[in-house]
Amino acid sequence: MATATESQKAPSSKYDDYDFPTTAPEPQPGHSGHTTPEQDAKVEQLRSELEQEGYTERLDTLTLLRFLRARKFDVAASKAMFVASEKWRKEFGTDELARTFDYVEKPEVFKYYPQYYHKTDKDGRPVYIEKLGKIDLNALGKITSDERMLKNLVTEYERFADDRLPACSRKAGKLIETSCTIFDLKGVGLMSASSVYGYLSRASAVSQDYYPERLGKLYLINAPWGFSTVFSVVKGFLDPVTVNKINVLGSGYASELQKQIPKENLPKEFGGECNCEQGCEYSDAGPWHDPEWSHPPKWAASKEDKETGVEQTSQATEAPQPTA
């Protein structure tokens, strides 16, 4: 296996201060290590235009490539998306959430909305699981608020980007930028479908608008009767690249999941062999907790610490969010 040092490409700009591999494992167009001279020029154009407007953060090559891929390398459209994202981050206070947000009600919330990370798939991606059939929005409303649920969602996106993905990249010896997501639809009936899907659409908007290109694989398992028919219609409105990442499976999903996720990494309830001592749902097991692969995340340092160059000690991340 290649080490992070062996796999890392030389930084292409002052913003590229990576300490993990930066070459994508597959030669997909527009992905790091597999770009054309024209695409490289568009990265520099986008960076230059953003600098001219006063932006100084998140101008690294990997981030700009994600925004460019999300807009088919249309620089103007990518710039508009980036600017909108930065405006949202400032208004929402995103930069401080990963370090300061305390979701004290999480154990209770988890009872009515189980969502967690658990180890990695065969490509080295973090596996993220949500049990959508367990969602009880009425019960959640008595425990927390939509605003705090959204803050938790954003906090976990930030922790997913740093340090889950970098840790997975170091262990895999290649760039890992996306998740392998399982949405368990067991128990999602006609009566609950509307409210559940309504909530998910609001949550997914955050992912699509502000965290582009983070979905690697998506498995919709235990899909209820008629879901495949509905999804076949929806597919017509989705980008073909996105459609190719989505797999709709019924109750006989185990063999398909095992093609992507090693049995020893897949929880028993989903046809795997893993049975974490404290329960897979609560273990948050993965490279991000292994000192060999996990480095102190950048969000662990406050703005003042960054300005004075204070080093941070490693902080364990909590489980979950999503990652679409």
PDB file of C-alpha atoms in Angstrom:
ATOM      1  CA  MET A   1       0.000   0.000   0.000  1.00  0.00           C
ATOM      2  CA  ALA A   2       1.330   3.431  -0.876  1.00  0.00           C
ATOM      3  CA  THR A   3       1.952   5.773   2.014  1.00  0.00           C
ATOM      4  CA  ALA A   4       0.540   9.256   2.200  1.00  0.00           C
ATOM      5  CA  THR A   5       3.974  10.724   1.469  1.00  0.00           C
ATOM      6  CA  GLU A   6       4.501   8.530  -1.590  1.00  0.00           C
ATOM      7  CA  SER A   7       1.043   9.240  -3.004  1.00  0.00           C
ATOM      8  CA  GLN A   8       0.933  12.965  -2.332  1.00  0.00           C
ATOM      9  CA  LYS A   9       1.339  15.278  -5.283  1.00  0.00           C
ATOM     10  CA  ALA A  10       3.293  18.493  -4.926  1.00  0.00           C
ATOM     11  CA  PRO A  11       1.009  21.397  -3.919  1.00  0.00           C
ATOM     12  CA  SER A  12      -0.037  23.530  -6.866  1.00  0.00           C
ATOM     13  CA  SER A  13      -0.758  26.642  -4.818  1.00  0.00           C
ATOM     14  CA  LYS A  14      -0.089  28.194  -1.419  1.00  0.00           C
ATOM     15  CA  TYR A  15      -3.513  26.988  -0.296  1.00  0.00           C
ATOM     16  CA  ASP A  16      -2.721  23.306  -0.855  1.00  0.00           C
ATOM     17  CA  ASP A  17      -1.339  22.416   2.570  1.00  0.00           C
ATOM     18  CA  TYR A  18      -2.489  18.785   2.545  1.00  0.00           C
ATOM     19  CA  ASP A  19      -1.027  16.060   4.725  1.00  0.00           C
ATOM     20  CA  PHE A  20      -2.802  13.202   2.947  1.00  0.00           C
ATOM     21  CA  PRO A  21      -2.744  11.707  -0.590  1.00  0.00           C
ATOM     22  CA  THR A  22      -4.248  13.968  -3.246  1.00  0.00           C
ATOM     23  CA  THR A  23      -4.482  11.694  -6.281  1.00  0.00           C
ATOM     24  CA  ALA A  24      -7.933  10.242  -6.967  1.00  0.00           C
ATOM     25  CA  PRO A  25      -7.907   6.419  -7.226  1.00  0.00           C
ATOM     26  CA  GLU A  26      -9.689   6.282 -10.574  1.00  0.00           C
ATOM     27  CA  PRO A  27      -8.902   8.369 -13.672  1.00  0.00           C
ATOM     28  CA  GLN A  28     -12.220  10.193 -13.715  1.00  0.00           C
ATOM     29  CA  PRO A  29     -12.321  13.479 -15.648  1.00  0.00           C
ATOM     30  CA  GLY A  30     -11.916  16.547 -13.458  1.00  0.00           C
ATOM     31  CA  HIS A  31     -10.653  14.654 -10.424  1.00  0.00           C
ATOM     32  CA  SER A  32      -7.367  15.432  -8.709  1.00  0.00           C
ATOM     33  CA  GLY A  33      -4.430  13.870 -10.509  1.00  0.00           C
ATOM     34  CA  HIS A  34      -6.487  13.303 -13.656  1.00  0.00           C
ATOM     35  CA  THR A  35      -7.239  16.822 -14.866  1.00  0.00           C
ATOM     36  CA  THR A  36      -6.584  18.259 -18.310  1.00  0.00           C
ATOM     37  CA  PRO A  37      -4.542  21.432 -18.895  1.00  0.00           C
ATOM     38  CA  GLU A  38      -7.820  23.208 -19.681  1.00  0.00           C
ATOM     39  CA  GLN A  39      -9.336  22.107 -16.364  1.00  0.00           C
ATOM     40  CA  ASP A  40      -6.199  23.157 -14.482  1.00  0.00           C
ATOM     41  CA  ALA A  41      -6.468  26.575 -16.121  1.00  0.00           C
ATOM     42  CA  LYS A  42     -10.076  26.865 -14.944  1.00  0.00           C
ATOM     43  CA  VAL A  43      -9.025  26.071 -11.381  1.00  0.00           C
ATOM     44  CA  GLU A  44      -6.511  28.917 -11.541  1.00  0.00           C
ATOM     45  CA  GLN A  45      -9.074  31.236 -13.144  1.00  0.00           C
ATOM     46  CA  LEU A  46     -11.650  30.498 -10.467  1.00  0.00           C
ATOM     47  CA  ARG A  47      -9.093  30.951  -7.690  1.00  0.00           C
ATOM     48  CA  SER A  48      -7.858  34.231  -9.165  1.00  0.00           C
ATOM     49  CA  GLU A  49     -11.362  35.666  -9.540  1.00  0.00           C
ATOM     50  CA  LEU A  50     -12.246  34.702  -5.967  1.00  0.00           C
ATOM     51  CA  GLU A  51      -9.034  36.229  -4.633  1.00  0.00           C
ATOM     52  CA  GLN A  52      -9.830  39.457  -6.456  1.00  0.00           C
ATOM     53  CA  GLU A  53     -13.131  39.568  -4.565  1.00  0.00           C
ATOM     54  CA  GLY A  54     -11.350  39.162  -1.244  1.00  0.00           C
ATOM     55  CA  TYR A  55     -11.738  35.437  -0.541  1.00  0.00           C
ATOM     56  CA  THR A  56      -8.794  33.814   1.216  1.00  0.00           C
ATOM     57  CA  GLU A  57     -10.204  30.545   2.626  1.00  0.00           C
ATOM     58  CA  ARG A  58     -11.155  27.236   0.997  1.00  0.00           C
ATOM     59  CA  LEU A  59      -9.286  28.169  -2.188  1.00  0.00           C
ATOM     60  CA  ASP A  60      -7.311  24.934  -2.239  1.00  0.00           C
ATOM     61  CA  THR A  61      -7.318  22.893  -5.434  1.00  0.00           C
ATOM     62  CA  LEU A  62      -9.395  19.970  -4.142  1.00  0.00           C
ATOM     63  CA  THR A  63     -12.199  22.268  -2.975  1.00  0.00           C
ATOM     64  CA  LEU A  64     -12.243  24.295  -6.176  1.00  0.00           C
ATOM     65  CA  LEU A  65     -12.279  21.112  -8.268  1.00  0.00           C
ATOM     66  CA  ARG A  66     -15.363  19.911  -6.387  1.00  0.00           C
ATOM     67  CA  PHE A  67     -17.232  23.152  -7.096  1.00  0.00           C
ATOM     68  CA  LEU A  68     -16.114  23.081 -10.727  1.00  0.00           C
ATOM     69  CA  ARG A  69     -17.220  19.459 -11.196  1.00  0.00           C
ATOM     70  CA  ALA A  70     -20.582  20.316  -9.641  1.00  0.00           C
ATOM     71  CA  ARG A  71     -21.073  22.931 -12.369  1.00  0.00           C
ATOM     72  CA  LYS A  72     -19.520  21.060 -15.296  1.00  0.00           C
ATOM     73  CA  PHE A  73     -16.408  23.268 -15.174  1.00  0.00           C
ATOM     74  CA  ASP A  74     -18.393  26.395 -15.938  1.00  0.00           C
ATOM     75  CA  VAL A  75     -16.252  28.937 -14.084  1.00  0.00           C
ATOM     76  CA  ALA A  76     -18.988  31.567 -13.738  1.00  0.00           C
ATOM     77  CA  ALA A  77     -21.508  29.063 -12.380  1.00  0.00           C
ATOM     78  CA  SER A  78     -18.907  27.520 -10.074  1.00  0.00           C
ATOM     79  CA  LYS A  79     -17.955  30.936  -8.769  1.00  0.00           C
ATOM     80  CA  ALA A  80     -21.601  31.797  -8.063  1.00  0.00           C
ATOM     81  CA  MET A  81     -21.994  28.510  -6.185  1.00  0.00           C
ATOM     82  CA  PHE A  82     -18.828  29.113  -4.153  1.00  0.00           C
ATOM     83  CA  VAL A  83     -19.810  32.697  -3.278  1.00  0.00           C
ATOM     84  CA  ALA A  84     -23.289  31.571  -2.197  1.00  0.00           C
ATOM     85  CA  SER A  85     -21.707  28.869  -0.054  1.00  0.00           C
ATOM     86  CA  GLU A  86     -19.343  31.332   1.631  1.00  0.00           C
ATOM     87  CA  LYS A  87     -22.242  33.721   2.320  1.00  0.00           C
ATOM     88  CA  TRP A  88     -24.187  30.879   3.916  1.00  0.00           C
ATOM     89  CA  ARG A  89     -21.172  29.779   5.983  1.00  0.00           C
ATOM     90  CA  LYS A  90     -20.761  33.280   7.388  1.00  0.00           C
ATOM     91  CA  GLU A  91     -24.454  33.689   8.206  1.00  0.00           C
ATOM     92  CA  PHE A  92     -24.738  30.202   9.717  1.00  0.00           C
ATOM     93  CA  GLY A  93     -21.492  30.418  11.689  1.00  0.00           C
ATOM     94  CA  THR A  94     -20.258  27.232  10.076  1.00  0.00           C
ATOM     95  CA  ASP A  95     -16.541  27.734  10.691  1.00  0.00           C
ATOM     96  CA  GLU A  96     -16.993  27.509  14.462  1.00  0.00           C
ATOM     97  CA  LEU A  97     -19.629  24.774  14.660  1.00  0.00           C
ATOM     98  CA  ALA A  98     -17.359  21.723  14.469  1.00  0.00           C
ATOM     99  CA  ARG A  99     -15.296  23.064  17.366  1.00  0.00           C
ATOM    100  CA  THR A 100     -18.002  24.559  19.562  1.00  0.00           C
ATOM    101  CA  PHE A 101     -21.400  22.950  18.892  1.00  0.00           C
ATOM    102  CA  ASP A 102     -22.530  20.682  21.733  1.00  0.00           C
ATOM    103  CA  TYR A 103     -25.400  18.442  20.690  1.00  0.00           C
ATOM    104  CA  VAL A 104     -26.193  17.323  24.233  1.00  0.00           C
ATOM    105  CA  GLU A 105     -29.510  15.770  23.213  1.00  0.00           C
ATOM    106  CA  LYS A 106     -27.889  13.503  20.617  1.00  0.00           C
ATOM    107  CA  PRO A 107     -28.395  10.225  22.587  1.00  0.00           C
ATOM    108  CA  GLU A 108     -32.130  10.924  22.815  1.00  0.00           C
ATOM    109  CA  VAL A 109     -32.337  12.117  19.205  1.00  0.00           C
ATOM    110  CA  PHE A 110     -30.629   8.919  18.103  1.00  0.00           C
ATOM    111  CA  LYS A 111     -33.588   6.865  19.371  1.00  0.00           C
ATOM    112  CA  TYR A 112     -35.856   8.535  16.829  1.00  0.00           C
ATOM    113  CA  TYR A 113     -33.360   9.172  14.047  1.00  0.00           C
ATOM    114  CA  PRO A 114     -30.476   6.640  14.004  1.00  0.00           C
ATOM    115  CA  GLN A 115     -27.627   7.925  11.839  1.00  0.00           C
ATOM    116  CA  TYR A 116     -23.996   6.921  12.155  1.00  0.00           C
ATOM    117  CA  TYR A 117     -20.639   6.231  10.519  1.00  0.00           C
ATOM    118  CA  HIS A 118     -19.232   2.730  10.655  1.00  0.00           C
ATOM    119  CA  LYS A 119     -15.855   1.706   9.221  1.00  0.00           C
ATOM    120  CA  THR A 120     -15.103   1.791   5.473  1.00  0.00           C
ATOM    121  CA  ASP A 121     -16.091   0.187   2.179  1.00  0.00           C
ATOM    122  CA  LYS A 122     -13.774  -1.694  -0.204  1.00  0.00           C
ATOM    123  CA  ASP A 123     -12.689   1.588  -1.781  1.00  0.00           C
ATOM    124  CA  GLY A 124     -11.721   3.064   1.586  1.00  0.00           C
ATOM    125  CA  ARG A 125     -14.723   5.402   1.882  1.00  0.00           C
ATOM    126  CA  PRO A 126     -16.423   6.039   5.237  1.00  0.00           C
ATOM    127  CA  VAL A 127     -19.678   4.076   5.438  1.00  0.00           C
ATOM    128  CA  TYR A 128     -22.581   6.230   6.585  1.00  0.00           C
ATOM    129  CA  ILE A 129     -25.919   4.709   7.650  1.00  0.00           C
ATOM    130  CA  GLU A 130     -29.338   6.211   8.296  1.00  0.00           C
ATOM    131  CA  LYS A 131     -32.420   4.278   9.389  1.00  0.00           C
ATOM    132  CA  LEU A 132     -35.104   6.407   7.803  1.00  0.00           C
ATOM    133  CA  GLY A 133     -37.932   4.133   8.906  1.00  0.00           C
ATOM    134  CA  LYS A 134     -37.125   4.982  12.519  1.00  0.00           C
ATOM    135  CA  ILE A 135     -37.567   8.733  12.060  1.00  0.00           C
ATOM    136  CA  ASP A 136     -40.257  10.132  14.317  1.00  0.00           C
ATOM    137  CA  LEU A 137     -40.433  13.861  13.701  1.00  0.00           C
ATOM    138  CA  ASN A 138     -43.117  14.383  16.348  1.00  0.00           C
ATOM    139  CA  ALA A 139     -40.929  12.789  19.025  1.00  0.00           C
ATOM    140  CA  LEU A 140     -37.887  14.704  17.798  1.00  0.00           C
ATOM    141  CA  GLY A 141     -39.794  17.957  18.096  1.00  0.00           C
ATOM    142  CA  LYS A 142     -40.119  17.372  21.856  1.00  0.00           C
ATOM    143  CA  ILE A 143     -36.388  16.735  22.251  1.00  0.00           C
ATOM    144  CA  THR A 144     -34.723  19.176  19.899  1.00  0.00           C
ATOM    145  CA  SER A 145     -35.476  21.762  17.227  1.00  0.00           C
ATOM    146  CA  ASP A 146     -35.095  21.887  13.468  1.00  0.00           C
ATOM    147  CA  GLU A 147     -32.406  24.532  13.919  1.00  0.00           C
ATOM    148  CA  ARG A 148     -30.322  22.341  16.221  1.00  0.00           C
ATOM    149  CA  MET A 149     -30.784  19.311  13.975  1.00  0.00           C
ATOM    150  CA  LEU A 150     -29.510  21.389  11.083  1.00  0.00           C
ATOM    151  CA  LYS A 151     -26.554  22.609  13.148  1.00  0.00           C
ATOM    152  CA  ASN A 152     -25.709  19.010  13.985  1.00  0.00           C
ATOM    153  CA  LEU A 153     -25.966  18.075  10.315  1.00  0.00           C
ATOM    154  CA  VAL A 154     -23.569  20.857   9.335  1.00  0.00           C
ATOM    155  CA  THR A 155     -21.208  20.039  12.200  1.00  0.00           C
ATOM    156  CA  GLU A 156     -20.957  16.473  10.985  1.00  0.00           C
ATOM    157  CA  TYR A 157     -20.362  17.584   7.392  1.00  0.00           C
ATOM    158  CA  GLU A 158     -17.432  19.627   8.671  1.00  0.00           C
ATOM    159  CA  ARG A 159     -16.065  16.695  10.653  1.00  0.00           C
ATOM    160  CA  PHE A 160     -16.615  14.402   7.703  1.00  0.00           C
ATOM    161  CA  ALA A 161     -14.452  16.666   5.531  1.00  0.00           C
ATOM    162  CA  ASP A 162     -11.842  16.958   8.281  1.00  0.00           C
ATOM    163  CA  ASP A 163     -10.919  14.534   9.805  1.00  0.00           C
ATOM    164  CA  ARG A 164     -12.828  11.459   8.579  1.00  0.00           C
ATOM    165  CA  LEU A 165     -11.884  11.769   4.905  1.00  0.00           C
ATOM    166  CA  PRO A 166      -8.209  12.674   5.483  1.00  0.00           C
ATOM    167  CA  ALA A 167      -7.815   9.700   7.868  1.00  0.00           C
ATOM    168  CA  CYS A 168      -9.375   7.372   5.295  1.00  0.00           C
ATOM    169  CA  SER A 169      -7.135   8.833   2.586  1.00  0.00           C
ATOM    170  CA  ARG A 170      -4.004   8.211   4.648  1.00  0.00           C
ATOM    171  CA  LYS A 171      -5.003   4.622   5.363  1.00  0.00           C
ATOM    172  CA  ALA A 172      -5.995   3.896   1.755  1.00  0.00           C
ATOM    173  CA  GLY A 173      -2.919   5.632   0.316  1.00  0.00           C
ATOM    174  CA  LYS A 174      -5.161   7.473  -2.141  1.00  0.00           C
ATOM    175  CA  LEU A 175      -7.532  10.420  -2.128  1.00  0.00           C
ATOM    176  CA  ILE A 176     -10.904   9.652  -0.518  1.00  0.00           C
ATOM    177  CA  GLU A 177     -13.420  12.475  -1.018  1.00  0.00           C
ATOM    178  CA  THR A 178     -16.779  10.736  -0.769  1.00  0.00           C
ATOM    179  CA  SER A 179     -18.925   8.461   1.391  1.00  0.00           C
ATOM    180  CA  CYS A 180     -20.620   5.125   0.874  1.00  0.00           C
ATOM    181  CA  THR A 181     -24.115   5.768   2.211  1.00  0.00           C
ATOM    182  CA  ILE A 182     -26.855   3.335   3.213  1.00  0.00           C
ATOM    183  CA  PHE A 183     -30.400   4.605   3.649  1.00  0.00           C
ATOM    184  CA  ASP A 184     -32.544   1.913   5.271  1.00  0.00           C
ATOM    185  CA  LEU A 185     -36.161   2.514   4.250  1.00  0.00           C
ATOM    186  CA  LYS A 186     -37.564  -0.328   6.379  1.00  0.00           C
ATOM    187  CA  GLY A 187     -40.652   0.958   8.123  1.00  0.00           C
ATOM    188  CA  VAL A 188     -41.153   3.975   5.871  1.00  0.00           C
ATOM    189  CA  GLY A 189     -44.842   3.622   5.064  1.00  0.00           C
ATOM    190  CA  LEU A 190     -47.289   5.726   3.106  1.00  0.00           C
ATOM    191  CA  MET A 191     -48.336   7.634   6.222  1.00  0.00           C
ATOM    192  CA  SER A 192     -44.806   8.679   7.167  1.00  0.00           C
ATOM    193  CA  ALA A 193     -43.248   8.948   3.730  1.00  0.00           C
ATOM    194  CA  SER A 194     -44.299  12.532   3.095  1.00  0.00           C
ATOM    195  CA  SER A 195     -42.861  14.002   6.309  1.00  0.00           C
ATOM    196  CA  VAL A 196     -39.719  11.848   6.184  1.00  0.00           C
ATOM    197  CA  TYR A 197     -38.927  12.629   2.565  1.00  0.00           C
ATOM    198  CA  GLY A 198     -39.783  16.279   3.166  1.00  0.00           C
ATOM    199  CA  TYR A 199     -37.205  16.494   5.943  1.00  0.00           C
ATOM    200  CA  LEU A 200     -34.609  14.657   3.854  1.00  0.00           C
ATOM    201  CA  SER A 201     -35.116  17.007   0.918  1.00  0.00           C
ATOM    202  CA  ARG A 202     -34.399  19.990   3.182  1.00  0.00           C
ATOM    203  CA  ALA A 203     -31.330  18.324   4.623  1.00  0.00           C
ATOM    204  CA  SER A 204     -30.048  17.224   1.215  1.00  0.00           C
ATOM    205  CA  ALA A 205     -30.274  20.806  -0.045  1.00  0.00           C
ATOM    206  CA  VAL A 206     -27.464  21.690   2.380  1.00  0.00           C
ATOM    207  CA  SER A 207     -25.342  18.919   0.895  1.00  0.00           C
ATOM    208  CA  GLN A 208     -26.010  19.808  -2.727  1.00  0.00           C
ATOM    209  CA  ASP A 209     -25.581  23.561  -2.339  1.00  0.00           C
ATOM    210  CA  TYR A 210     -22.710  23.804   0.132  1.00  0.00           C
ATOM    211  CA  TYR A 211     -20.897  20.436   0.166  1.00  0.00           C
ATOM    212  CA  PRO A 212     -20.821  19.357  -3.491  1.00  0.00           C
ATOM    213  CA  GLU A 213     -19.333  16.134  -4.807  1.00  0.00           C
ATOM    214  CA  ARG A 214     -19.349  14.246  -1.505  1.00  0.00           C
ATOM    215  CA  LEU A 215     -21.499  11.256  -2.519  1.00  0.00           C
ATOM    216  CA  GLY A 216     -19.639   8.177  -3.731  1.00  0.00           C
ATOM    217  CA  LYS A 217     -22.225   5.397  -3.494  1.00  0.00           C
ATOM    218  CA  LEU A 218     -25.792   5.434  -2.201  1.00  0.00           C
ATOM    219  CA  TYR A 219     -27.756   2.289  -1.376  1.00  0.00           C
ATOM    220  CA  LEU A 220     -31.489   2.625  -0.710  1.00  0.00           C
ATOM    221  CA  ILE A 221     -32.345  -0.691   0.955  1.00  0.00           C
ATOM    222  CA  ASN A 222     -35.671  -2.207   1.999  1.00  0.00           C
ATOM    223  CA  ALA A 223     -37.311   0.038  -0.569  1.00  0.00           C
ATOM    224  CA  PRO A 224     -41.115  -0.179  -0.144  1.00  0.00           C
ATOM    225  CA  TRP A 225     -43.408  -1.423  -2.874  1.00  0.00           C
ATOM    226  CA  GLY A 226     -43.689   1.072  -5.691  1.00  0.00           C
ATOM    227  CA  PHE A 227     -40.558   2.999  -4.719  1.00  0.00           C
ATOM    228  CA  SER A 228     -38.553   1.740  -7.695  1.00  0.00           C
ATOM    229  CA  THR A 229     -41.284   2.909 -10.057  1.00  0.00           C
ATOM    230  CA  VAL A 230     -41.319   6.367  -8.508  1.00  0.00           C
ATOM    231  CA  PHE A 231     -37.539   6.553  -8.560  1.00  0.00           C
ATOM    232  CA  SER A 232     -37.393   5.574 -12.219  1.00  0.00           C
ATOM    233  CA  VAL A 233     -39.384   8.753 -12.946  1.00  0.00           C
ATOM    234  CA  VAL A 234     -37.229  10.874 -10.633  1.00  0.00           C
ATOM    235  CA  LYS A 235     -34.070   9.631 -12.365  1.00  0.00           C
ATOM    236  CA  GLY A 236     -35.079  11.536 -15.455  1.00  0.00           C
ATOM    237  CA  PHE A 237     -34.510  14.793 -13.565  1.00  0.00           C
ATOM    238  CA  LEU A 238     -31.154  13.809 -12.072  1.00  0.00           C
ATOM    239  CA  ASP A 239     -27.684  14.167 -13.491  1.00  0.00           C
ATOM    240  CA  PRO A 240     -26.559  10.830 -15.037  1.00  0.00           C
ATOM    241  CA  VAL A 241     -23.410  10.928 -12.894  1.00  0.00           C
ATOM    242  CA  THR A 242     -25.577  11.075  -9.763  1.00  0.00           C
ATOM    243  CA  VAL A 243     -27.924   8.357 -11.004  1.00  0.00           C
ATOM    244  CA  ASN A 244     -24.995   5.983 -11.468  1.00  0.00           C
ATOM    245  CA  LYS A 245     -24.140   6.363  -7.786  1.00  0.00           C
ATOM    246  CA  ILE A 246     -27.602   5.288  -6.564  1.00  0.00           C
ATOM    247  CA  ASN A 247     -28.735   1.689  -6.095  1.00  0.00           C
ATOM    248  CA  VAL A 248     -32.349   0.954  -5.145  1.00  0.00           C
ATOM    249  CA  LEU A 249     -32.664  -2.442  -3.454  1.00  0.00           C
ATOM    250  CA  GLY A 250     -35.498  -4.347  -1.822  1.00  0.00           C
ATOM    251  CA  SER A 251     -35.199  -6.691   1.141  1.00  0.00           C
ATOM    252  CA  GLY A 252     -32.693  -8.925  -0.663  1.00  0.00           C
ATOM    253  CA  TYR A 253     -29.936  -6.351  -0.530  1.00  0.00           C
ATOM    254  CA  ALA A 254     -27.212  -8.188   1.427  1.00  0.00           C
ATOM    255  CA  SER A 255     -25.283  -9.630  -1.519  1.00  0.00           C
ATOM    256  CA  GLU A 256     -25.159  -6.238  -3.265  1.00  0.00           C
ATOM    257  CA  LEU A 257     -23.938  -4.462  -0.134  1.00  0.00           C
ATOM    258  CA  GLN A 258     -21.249  -7.088   0.349  1.00  0.00           C
ATOM    259  CA  LYS A 259     -19.902  -6.371  -3.129  1.00  0.00           C
ATOM    260  CA  GLN A 260     -19.032  -2.866  -1.935  1.00  0.00           C
ATOM    261  CA  ILE A 261     -18.519  -3.292   1.820  1.00  0.00           C
ATOM    262  CA  PRO A 262     -16.360  -6.040   3.388  1.00  0.00           C
ATOM    263  CA  LYS A 263     -18.405  -8.408   5.525  1.00  0.00           C
ATOM    264  CA  GLU A 264     -16.235  -7.666   8.537  1.00  0.00           C
ATOM    265  CA  ASN A 265     -17.055  -3.949   8.191  1.00  0.00           C
ATOM    266  CA  LEU A 266     -20.785  -4.349   7.606  1.00  0.00           C
ATOM    267  CA  PRO A 267     -23.061  -4.552  10.689  1.00  0.00           C
ATOM    268  CA  LYS A 268     -24.764  -7.905  11.187  1.00  0.00           C
ATOM    269  CA  GLU A 269     -28.216  -6.400  10.850  1.00  0.00           C
ATOM    270  CA  PHE A 270     -27.379  -5.553   7.234  1.00  0.00           C
ATOM    271  CA  GLY A 271     -25.989  -8.986   6.351  1.00  0.00           C
ATOM    272  CA  GLY A 272     -22.412  -8.435   7.511  1.00  0.00           C
ATOM    273  CA  GLU A 273     -20.301  -9.959  10.247  1.00  0.00           C
ATOM    274  CA  CYS A 274     -19.501  -6.929  12.414  1.00  0.00           C
ATOM    275  CA  ASN A 275     -20.924  -6.861  15.913  1.00  0.00           C
ATOM    276  CA  CYS A 276     -19.175  -4.069  17.821  1.00  0.00           C
ATOM    277  CA  GLU A 277     -19.083  -4.607  21.570  1.00  0.00           C
ATOM    278  CA  GLN A 278     -20.976  -1.406  22.312  1.00  0.00           C
ATOM    279  CA  GLY A 279     -23.177  -1.829  19.229  1.00  0.00           C
ATOM    280  CA  CYS A 280     -22.225  -0.805  15.705  1.00  0.00           C
ATOM    281  CA  GLU A 281     -24.642   2.118  15.889  1.00  0.00           C
ATOM    282  CA  TYR A 282     -22.686   3.647  18.748  1.00  0.00           C
ATOM    283  CA  SER A 283     -19.090   2.645  18.026  1.00  0.00           C
ATOM    284  CA  ASP A 284     -18.210   5.213  15.340  1.00  0.00           C
ATOM    285  CA  ALA A 285     -15.422   2.788  14.419  1.00  0.00           C
ATOM    286  CA  GLY A 286     -13.117   3.864  11.618  1.00  0.00           C
ATOM    287  CA  PRO A 287      -9.629   5.139  10.688  1.00  0.00           C
ATOM    288  CA  TRP A 288     -10.551   8.548  12.108  1.00  0.00           C
ATOM    289  CA  HIS A 289     -10.077   7.080  15.594  1.00  0.00           C
ATOM    290  CA  ASP A 290      -6.770   5.370  14.819  1.00  0.00           C
ATOM    291  CA  PRO A 291      -3.724   7.472  15.860  1.00  0.00           C
ATOM    292  CA  GLU A 292      -1.810   6.027  12.914  1.00  0.00           C
ATOM    293  CA  TRP A 293      -4.165   7.721  10.437  1.00  0.00           C
ATOM    294  CA  SER A 294      -5.957  10.494  12.314  1.00  0.00           C
ATOM    295  CA  HIS A 295      -4.299  13.909  12.635  1.00  0.00           C
ATOM    296  CA  PRO A 296      -5.634  16.918  14.567  1.00  0.00           C
ATOM    297  CA  PRO A 297      -8.378  18.471  12.389  1.00  0.00           C
ATOM    298  CA  LYS A 298      -8.005  22.069  11.300  1.00  0.00           C
ATOM    299  CA  TRP A 299     -11.355  22.964  12.849  1.00  0.00           C
ATOM    300  CA  ALA A 300      -9.932  22.107  16.297  1.00  0.00           C
ATOM    301  CA  ALA A 301      -8.008  25.377  16.272  1.00  0.00           C
ATOM    302  CA  SER A 302      -9.846  28.604  16.948  1.00  0.00           C
ATOM    303  CA  LYS A 303      -9.374  31.593  14.674  1.00  0.00           C
ATOM    304  CA  GLU A 304      -7.077  33.145  17.291  1.00  0.00           C
ATOM    305  CA  ASP A 305      -5.027  29.945  17.548  1.00  0.00           C
ATOM    306  CA  LYS A 306      -4.597  29.811  13.774  1.00  0.00           C
ATOM    307  CA  GLU A 307      -3.406  33.404  13.717  1.00  0.00           C
ATOM    308  CA  THR A 308      -0.815  32.732  16.442  1.00  0.00           C
ATOM    309  CA  GLY A 309       0.181  29.319  15.109  1.00  0.00           C
ATOM    310  CA  VAL A 310      -0.836  27.373  18.238  1.00  0.00           C
ATOM    311  CA  GLU A 311      -0.781  23.590  17.727  1.00  0.00           C
ATOM    312  CA  GLN A 312      -3.847  21.575  18.720  1.00  0.00           C
ATOM    313  CA  THR A 313      -3.959  18.152  20.265  1.00  0.00           C
ATOM    314  CA  SER A 314      -6.046  15.491  18.537  1.00  0.00           C
ATOM    315  CA  GLN A 315      -9.768  15.483  19.295  1.00  0.00           C
ATOM    316  CA  ALA A 316     -11.988  12.487  18.645  1.00  0.00           C
ATOM    317  CA  THR A 317     -14.960  13.139  16.430  1.00  0.00           C
ATOM    318  CA  GLU A 318     -18.434  12.149  17.443  1.00  0.00           C
ATOM    319  CA  ALA A 319     -20.757  10.124  15.309  1.00  0.00           C
ATOM    320  CA  PRO A 320     -22.846  11.236  12.710  1.00  0.00           C
ATOM    321  CA  GLN A 321     -24.579  13.144  10.181  1.00  0.00           C
ATOM    322  CA  PRO A 322     -24.724  12.154   6.535  1.00  0.00           C
ATOM    323  CA  THR A 323     -23.174  12.533   3.714  1.00  0.00           C
ATOM    324  CA  ALA A 324     -24.818  12.878   0.538  1.00  0.00           C
TER     325      ALA A 324
END
